Amino acid sequence: MAEDDKRSLLGKAVHAGERVIEVGAEATRLKVRASHAVEDAMVEARRLAKRGRYAAEDLVEETAHRIKRDPLRSVAITFAVGLGVGALAGWLAGRGSRR
């Protein structure tokens, strides 16, 4: 009976060792996948930042071109937008103090 217990215990130990190796291999695979996912996200973030920078530069250049082409209209639009934002801010401030 003692011999059967030893074999059973040895078998369980071998099975547990194999399972530990499998779990370690799976952890390594997950680590590699996570590393690749982080790297891909960083590359995509850099691309997005670069596209955003190019879009901002294009917007500034287009704005400068339009201002040079039609300065009076640009001043009138800027004045109207400023007046509208000021009126909205005054209305919101007055509305908030009444409560």
mmCIF file of N, CA and C in Angstrom:
data_model
loop_
_atom_site.group_PDB
_atom_site.id
_atom_site.type_symbol
_atom_site.label_atom_id
_atom_site.label_comp_id
_atom_site.label_asym_id
_atom_site.label_seq_id
_atom_site.Cartn_x
_atom_site.Cartn_y
_atom_site.Cartn_z
ATOM 1 N N MET A 1 0.806 -1.184 0.000
ATOM 2 C CA MET A 1 0.000 0.000 0.000
ATOM 3 C C MET A 1 0.854 1.254 0.000
ATOM 4 N N ALA A 2 1.947 1.211 0.730
ATOM 5 C CA ALA A 2 2.836 2.359 0.802
ATOM 6 C C ALA A 2 3.472 2.619 -0.554
ATOM 7 N N GLU A 3 3.744 1.563 -1.311
ATOM 8 C CA GLU A 3 4.344 1.703 -2.648
ATOM 9 C C GLU A 3 3.359 2.389 -3.592
ATOM 10 N N ASP A 4 2.080 2.043 -3.497
ATOM 11 C CA ASP A 4 1.058 2.675 -4.337
ATOM 12 C C ASP A 4 0.917 4.164 -3.988
ATOM 13 N N ASP A 5 1.005 4.472 -2.705
ATOM 14 C CA ASP A 5 0.922 5.870 -2.282
ATOM 15 C C ASP A 5 2.097 6.671 -2.827
ATOM 16 N N LYS A 6 3.291 6.070 -2.829
ATOM 17 C CA LYS A 6 4.480 6.758 -3.350
ATOM 18 C C LYS A 6 4.335 7.016 -4.844
ATOM 19 N N ARG A 7 3.856 6.003 -5.568
ATOM 20 C CA ARG A 7 3.667 6.169 -7.025
ATOM 21 C C ARG A 7 2.599 7.222 -7.311
ATOM 22 N N SER A 8 1.527 7.187 -6.536
ATOM 23 C CA SER A 8 0.453 8.149 -6.710
ATOM 24 C C SER A 8 0.951 9.564 -6.425
ATOM 25 N N LEU A 9 1.709 9.698 -5.356
ATOM 26 C CA LEU A 9 2.257 11.005 -5.008
ATOM 27 C C LEU A 9 3.244 11.488 -6.059
ATOM 28 N N LEU A 10 4.084 10.578 -6.552
ATOM 29 C CA LEU A 10 5.045 10.932 -7.594
ATOM 30 C C LEU A 10 4.326 11.328 -8.881
ATOM 31 N N GLY A 11 3.271 10.608 -9.207
ATOM 32 C CA GLY A 11 2.479 10.936 -10.402
ATOM 33 C C GLY A 11 1.832 12.302 -10.286
ATOM 34 N N LYS A 12 1.306 12.592 -9.101
ATOM 35 C CA LYS A 12 0.694 13.906 -8.887
ATOM 36 C C LYS A 12 1.734 15.020 -8.979
ATOM 37 N N ALA A 13 2.922 14.756 -8.445
ATOM 38 C CA ALA A 13 3.986 15.758 -8.498
ATOM 39 C C ALA A 13 4.420 16.009 -9.936
ATOM 40 N N VAL A 14 4.528 14.944 -10.713
ATOM 41 C CA VAL A 14 4.898 15.086 -12.124
ATOM 42 C C VAL A 14 3.811 15.861 -12.867
ATOM 43 N N HIS A 15 2.562 15.534 -12.611
ATOM 44 C CA HIS A 15 1.455 16.239 -13.267
ATOM 45 C C HIS A 15 1.457 17.721 -12.876
ATOM 46 N N ALA A 16 1.682 18.009 -11.598
ATOM 47 C CA ALA A 16 1.727 19.399 -11.150
ATOM 48 C C ALA A 16 2.891 20.139 -11.807
ATOM 49 N N GLY A 17 4.049 19.477 -11.935
ATOM 50 C CA GLY A 17 5.199 20.099 -12.602
ATOM 51 C C GLY A 17 4.911 20.401 -14.056
ATOM 52 N N GLU A 18 4.250 19.470 -14.746
ATOM 53 C CA GLU A 18 3.882 19.705 -16.152
ATOM 54 C C GLU A 18 2.920 20.882 -16.269
ATOM 55 N N ARG A 19 1.986 20.958 -15.338
ATOM 56 C CA ARG A 19 1.007 22.055 -15.366
ATOM 57 C C ARG A 19 1.683 23.399 -15.117
ATOM 58 N N VAL A 20 2.668 23.425 -14.216
ATOM 59 C CA VAL A 20 3.410 24.662 -13.950
ATOM 60 C C VAL A 20 4.153 25.101 -15.210
ATOM 61 N N ILE A 21 4.728 24.163 -15.928
ATOM 62 C CA ILE A 21 5.435 24.483 -17.178
ATOM 63 C C ILE A 21 4.460 25.038 -18.204
ATOM 64 N N GLU A 22 3.264 24.425 -18.313
ATOM 65 C CA GLU A 22 2.253 24.922 -19.260
ATOM 66 C C GLU A 22 1.818 26.339 -18.909
ATOM 67 N N VAL A 23 1.590 26.586 -17.627
ATOM 68 C CA VAL A 23 1.165 27.921 -17.188
ATOM 69 C C VAL A 23 2.268 28.943 -17.467
ATOM 70 N N GLY A 24 3.524 28.555 -17.233
ATOM 71 C CA GLY A 24 4.641 29.454 -17.523
ATOM 72 C C GLY A 24 4.732 29.785 -19.002
ATOM 73 N N ALA A 25 4.531 28.777 -19.857
ATOM 74 C CA ALA A 25 4.563 29.020 -21.302
ATOM 75 C C ALA A 25 3.424 29.933 -21.727
ATOM 76 N N GLU A 26 2.230 29.713 -21.149
ATOM 77 C CA GLU A 26 1.085 30.566 -21.473
ATOM 78 C C GLU A 26 1.335 32.002 -21.009
ATOM 79 N N ALA A 27 1.942 32.167 -19.855
ATOM 80 C CA ALA A 27 2.262 33.509 -19.354
ATOM 81 C C ALA A 27 3.248 34.202 -20.286
ATOM 82 N N THR A 28 4.209 33.451 -20.795
ATOM 83 C CA THR A 28 5.173 34.027 -21.736
ATOM 84 C C THR A 28 4.477 34.469 -23.014
ATOM 85 N N ARG A 29 3.561 33.641 -23.521
ATOM 86 C CA ARG A 29 2.814 34.005 -24.734
ATOM 87 C C ARG A 29 1.979 35.260 -24.494
ATOM 88 N N LEU A 30 1.314 35.344 -23.334
ATOM 89 C CA LEU A 30 0.507 36.526 -23.020
ATOM 90 C C LEU A 30 1.369 37.772 -22.891
ATOM 91 N N LYS A 31 2.552 37.612 -22.329
ATOM 92 C CA LYS A 31 3.472 38.745 -22.192
ATOM 93 C C LYS A 31 3.887 39.265 -23.562
ATOM 94 N N VAL A 32 4.166 38.347 -24.483
ATOM 95 C CA VAL A 32 4.555 38.753 -25.838
ATOM 96 C C VAL A 32 3.393 39.452 -26.529
ATOM 97 N N ARG A 33 2.180 38.913 -26.381
ATOM 98 C CA ARG A 33 1.006 39.549 -26.995
ATOM 99 C C ARG A 33 0.782 40.954 -26.442
ATOM 100 N N ALA A 34 0.907 41.087 -25.133
ATOM 101 C CA ALA A 34 0.720 42.401 -24.510
ATOM 102 C C ALA A 34 1.785 43.378 -24.985
ATOM 103 N N SER A 35 2.994 42.903 -25.116
ATOM 104 C CA SER A 35 4.084 43.754 -25.589
ATOM 105 C C SER A 35 3.807 44.250 -27.001
ATOM 106 N N HIS A 36 3.337 43.338 -27.856
ATOM 107 C CA HIS A 36 3.016 43.734 -29.230
ATOM 108 C C HIS A 36 1.844 44.713 -29.267
ATOM 109 N N ALA A 37 0.854 44.489 -28.418
ATOM 110 C CA ALA A 37 -0.304 45.391 -28.386
ATOM 111 C C ALA A 37 0.112 46.789 -27.948
ATOM 112 N N VAL A 38 0.969 46.877 -26.943
ATOM 113 C CA VAL A 38 1.440 48.186 -26.478
ATOM 114 C C VAL A 38 2.258 48.869 -27.570
ATOM 115 N N GLU A 39 3.112 48.100 -28.227
ATOM 116 C CA GLU A 39 3.936 48.670 -29.295
ATOM 117 C C GLU A 39 3.071 49.177 -30.444
ATOM 118 N N ASP A 40 2.052 48.397 -30.827
ATOM 119 C CA ASP A 40 1.144 48.828 -31.893
ATOM 120 C C ASP A 40 0.387 50.088 -31.498
ATOM 121 N N ALA A 41 -0.049 50.167 -30.248
ATOM 122 C CA ALA A 41 -0.767 51.352 -29.780
ATOM 123 C C ALA A 41 0.135 52.581 -29.798
ATOM 124 N N MET A 42 1.395 52.411 -29.433
ATOM 125 C CA MET A 42 2.328 53.542 -29.449
ATOM 126 C C MET A 42 2.572 54.032 -30.871
ATOM 127 N N VAL A 43 2.721 53.101 -31.805
ATOM 128 C CA VAL A 43 2.930 53.482 -33.207
ATOM 129 C C VAL A 43 1.707 54.240 -33.725
ATOM 130 N N GLU A 44 0.517 53.737 -33.396
ATOM 131 C CA GLU A 44 -0.709 54.396 -33.845
ATOM 132 C C GLU A 44 -0.850 55.783 -33.219
ATOM 133 N N ALA A 45 -0.479 55.924 -31.951
ATOM 134 C CA ALA A 45 -0.546 57.235 -31.289
ATOM 135 C C ALA A 45 0.418 58.220 -31.934
ATOM 136 N N ARG A 46 1.613 57.748 -32.280
ATOM 137 C CA ARG A 46 2.568 58.638 -32.968
ATOM 138 C C ARG A 46 2.030 59.080 -34.321
ATOM 139 N N ARG A 47 1.434 58.140 -35.055
ATOM 140 C CA ARG A 47 0.855 58.497 -36.363
ATOM 141 C C ARG A 47 -0.267 59.513 -36.201
ATOM 142 N N LEU A 48 -1.116 59.285 -35.204
ATOM 143 C CA LEU A 48 -2.228 60.201 -34.969
ATOM 144 C C LEU A 48 -1.718 61.588 -34.592
ATOM 145 N N ALA A 49 -0.696 61.648 -33.758
ATOM 146 C CA ALA A 49 -0.122 62.942 -33.367
ATOM 147 C C ALA A 49 0.479 63.645 -34.574
ATOM 148 N N LYS A 50 1.152 62.882 -35.428
ATOM 149 C CA LYS A 50 1.758 63.468 -36.615
ATOM 150 C C LYS A 50 0.678 64.007 -37.561
ATOM 151 N N ARG A 51 -0.407 63.230 -37.740
ATOM 152 C CA ARG A 51 -1.505 63.701 -38.598
ATOM 153 C C ARG A 51 -2.152 64.955 -38.015
ATOM 154 N N GLY A 52 -2.320 64.981 -36.707
ATOM 155 C CA GLY A 52 -2.900 66.157 -36.055
ATOM 156 C C GLY A 52 -2.024 67.384 -36.220
ATOM 157 N N ARG A 53 -0.714 67.192 -36.100
ATOM 158 C CA ARG A 53 0.211 68.313 -36.276
ATOM 159 C C ARG A 53 0.144 68.834 -37.710
ATOM 160 N N TYR A 54 0.105 67.919 -38.682
ATOM 161 C CA TYR A 54 0.020 68.349 -40.084
ATOM 162 C C TYR A 54 -1.303 69.080 -40.342
ATOM 163 N N ALA A 55 -2.394 68.596 -39.757
ATOM 164 C CA ALA A 55 -3.689 69.249 -39.944
ATOM 165 C C ALA A 55 -3.680 70.645 -39.335
ATOM 166 N N ALA A 56 -3.066 70.793 -38.167
ATOM 167 C CA ALA A 56 -2.985 72.115 -37.526
ATOM 168 C C ALA A 56 -2.140 73.067 -38.366
ATOM 169 N N GLU A 57 -1.028 72.563 -38.903
ATOM 170 C CA GLU A 57 -0.187 73.407 -39.759
ATOM 171 C C GLU A 57 -0.941 73.835 -41.013
ATOM 172 N N ASP A 58 -1.686 72.904 -41.605
ATOM 173 C CA ASP A 58 -2.485 73.249 -42.784
ATOM 174 C C ASP A 58 -3.545 74.288 -42.453
ATOM 175 N N LEU A 59 -4.174 74.146 -41.278
ATOM 176 C CA LEU A 59 -5.198 75.098 -40.872
ATOM 177 C C LEU A 59 -4.607 76.497 -40.690
ATOM 178 N N VAL A 60 -3.430 76.574 -40.075
ATOM 179 C CA VAL A 60 -2.778 77.873 -39.877
ATOM 180 C C VAL A 60 -2.416 78.490 -41.224
ATOM 181 N N GLU A 61 -1.873 77.693 -42.116
ATOM 182 C CA GLU A 61 -1.508 78.212 -43.443
ATOM 183 C C GLU A 61 -2.735 78.665 -44.223
ATOM 184 N N GLU A 62 -3.816 77.883 -44.147
ATOM 185 C CA GLU A 62 -5.045 78.245 -44.853
ATOM 186 C C GLU A 62 -5.638 79.523 -44.270
ATOM 187 N N THR A 63 -5.599 79.653 -42.951
ATOM 188 C CA THR A 63 -6.116 80.866 -42.303
ATOM 189 C C THR A 63 -5.300 82.090 -42.716
ATOM 190 N N ALA A 64 -3.987 81.960 -42.715
ATOM 191 C CA ALA A 64 -3.132 83.081 -43.129
ATOM 192 C C ALA A 64 -3.422 83.474 -44.573
ATOM 193 N N HIS A 65 -3.615 82.478 -45.426
ATOM 194 C CA HIS A 65 -3.906 82.760 -46.840
ATOM 195 C C HIS A 65 -5.237 83.498 -46.982
ATOM 196 N N ARG A 66 -6.253 83.033 -46.266
ATOM 197 C CA ARG A 66 -7.568 83.684 -46.371
ATOM 198 C C ARG A 66 -7.539 85.103 -45.803
ATOM 199 N N ILE A 67 -6.780 85.310 -44.727
ATOM 200 C CA ILE A 67 -6.680 86.652 -44.150
ATOM 201 C C ILE A 67 -5.988 87.593 -45.135
ATOM 202 N N LYS A 68 -4.955 87.119 -45.784
ATOM 203 C CA LYS A 68 -4.259 87.959 -46.771
ATOM 204 C C LYS A 68 -5.139 88.235 -47.982
ATOM 205 N N ARG A 69 -5.945 87.251 -48.351
ATOM 206 C CA ARG A 69 -6.770 87.393 -49.539
ATOM 207 C C ARG A 69 -7.958 88.325 -49.307
ATOM 208 N N ASP A 70 -8.559 88.265 -48.122
ATOM 209 C CA ASP A 70 -9.743 89.077 -47.836
ATOM 210 C C ASP A 70 -9.694 89.556 -46.383
ATOM 211 N N PRO A 71 -8.867 90.574 -46.099
ATOM 212 C CA PRO A 71 -8.670 90.990 -44.701
ATOM 213 C C PRO A 71 -9.915 91.606 -44.061
ATOM 214 N N LEU A 72 -10.684 92.369 -44.794
ATOM 215 C CA LEU A 72 -11.859 93.016 -44.219
ATOM 216 C C LEU A 72 -12.887 91.978 -43.761
ATOM 217 N N ARG A 73 -13.125 91.008 -44.593
ATOM 218 C CA ARG A 73 -14.062 89.936 -44.247
ATOM 219 C C ARG A 73 -13.561 89.170 -43.015
ATOM 220 N N SER A 74 -12.268 88.925 -42.950
ATOM 221 C CA SER A 74 -11.695 88.202 -41.817
ATOM 222 C C SER A 74 -11.890 88.979 -40.519
ATOM 223 N N VAL A 75 -11.674 90.283 -40.566
ATOM 224 C CA VAL A 75 -11.878 91.122 -39.377
ATOM 225 C C VAL A 75 -13.347 91.119 -38.979
ATOM 226 N N ALA A 76 -14.241 91.210 -39.945
ATOM 227 C CA ALA A 76 -15.679 91.228 -39.647
ATOM 228 C C ALA A 76 -16.115 89.899 -39.017
ATOM 229 N N ILE A 77 -15.640 88.793 -39.540
ATOM 230 C CA ILE A 77 -15.994 87.479 -38.981
ATOM 231 C C ILE A 77 -15.445 87.340 -37.568
ATOM 232 N N THR A 78 -14.209 87.767 -37.362
ATOM 233 C CA THR A 78 -13.600 87.694 -36.037
ATOM 234 C C THR A 78 -14.373 88.552 -35.043
ATOM 235 N N PHE A 79 -14.771 89.741 -35.457
ATOM 236 C CA PHE A 79 -15.550 90.626 -34.593
ATOM 237 C C PHE A 79 -16.890 89.989 -34.232
ATOM 238 N N ALA A 80 -17.560 89.405 -35.214
ATOM 239 C CA ALA A 80 -18.868 88.788 -34.973
ATOM 240 C C ALA A 80 -18.747 87.590 -34.023
ATOM 241 N N VAL A 81 -17.730 86.775 -34.222
ATOM 242 C CA VAL A 81 -17.537 85.615 -33.345
ATOM 243 C C VAL A 81 -17.215 86.082 -31.931
ATOM 244 N N GLY A 82 -16.357 87.073 -31.782
ATOM 245 C CA GLY A 82 -16.025 87.599 -30.460
ATOM 246 C C GLY A 82 -17.236 88.192 -29.764
ATOM 247 N N LEU A 83 -18.041 88.919 -30.515
ATOM 248 C CA LEU A 83 -19.255 89.510 -29.964
ATOM 249 C C LEU A 83 -20.219 88.419 -29.505
ATOM 250 N N GLY A 84 -20.363 87.383 -30.320
ATOM 251 C CA GLY A 84 -21.255 86.275 -29.961
ATOM 252 C C GLY A 84 -20.777 85.531 -28.716
ATOM 253 N N VAL A 85 -19.480 85.260 -28.632
ATOM 254 C CA VAL A 85 -18.932 84.567 -27.460
ATOM 255 C C VAL A 85 -19.079 85.452 -26.223
ATOM 256 N N GLY A 86 -18.837 86.731 -26.353
ATOM 257 C CA GLY A 86 -19.002 87.649 -25.229
ATOM 258 C C GLY A 86 -20.446 87.714 -24.760
ATOM 259 N N ALA A 87 -21.377 87.766 -25.700
ATOM 260 C CA ALA A 87 -22.797 87.809 -25.336
ATOM 261 C C ALA A 87 -23.204 86.513 -24.648
ATOM 262 N N LEU A 88 -22.744 85.387 -25.155
ATOM 263 C CA LEU A 88 -23.058 84.102 -24.551
ATOM 264 C C LEU A 88 -22.478 84.006 -23.136
ATOM 265 N N ALA A 89 -21.248 84.461 -22.957
ATOM 266 C CA ALA A 89 -20.622 84.430 -21.638
ATOM 267 C C ALA A 89 -21.372 85.347 -20.674
ATOM 268 N N GLY A 90 -21.764 86.532 -21.111
ATOM 269 C CA GLY A 90 -22.517 87.441 -20.263
ATOM 270 C C GLY A 90 -23.872 86.867 -19.895
ATOM 271 N N TRP A 91 -24.540 86.229 -20.841
ATOM 272 C CA TRP A 91 -25.848 85.629 -20.575
ATOM 273 C C TRP A 91 -25.721 84.492 -19.580
ATOM 274 N N LEU A 92 -24.699 83.638 -19.735
ATOM 275 C CA LEU A 92 -24.496 82.525 -18.814
ATOM 276 C C LEU A 92 -24.125 83.018 -17.419
ATOM 277 N N ALA A 93 -23.303 84.050 -17.344
ATOM 278 C CA ALA A 93 -22.896 84.604 -16.051
ATOM 279 C C ALA A 93 -24.095 85.242 -15.344
ATOM 280 N N GLY A 94 -24.910 85.957 -16.085
ATOM 281 C CA GLY A 94 -26.100 86.575 -15.495
ATOM 282 C C GLY A 94 -27.118 85.555 -15.084
ATOM 283 N N ARG A 95 -27.249 84.500 -15.821
ATOM 284 C CA ARG A 95 -28.201 83.445 -15.518
ATOM 285 C C ARG A 95 -27.767 82.669 -14.272
ATOM 286 N N GLY A 96 -26.467 82.495 -14.114
ATOM 287 C CA GLY A 96 -25.949 81.746 -12.963
ATOM 288 C C GLY A 96 -26.091 82.523 -11.668
ATOM 289 N N SER A 97 -26.038 83.860 -11.704
ATOM 290 C CA SER A 97 -26.121 84.651 -10.474
ATOM 291 C C SER A 97 -27.549 84.764 -9.974
ATOM 292 N N ARG A 98 -28.536 84.513 -10.792
ATOM 293 C CA ARG A 98 -29.939 84.609 -10.405
ATOM 294 C C ARG A 98 -30.383 83.422 -9.564
ATOM 295 N N ARG A 99 -29.723 82.339 -9.656
ATOM 296 C CA ARG A 99 -30.133 81.117 -8.957
ATOM 297 C C ARG A 99 -29.838 81.161 -7.517
#
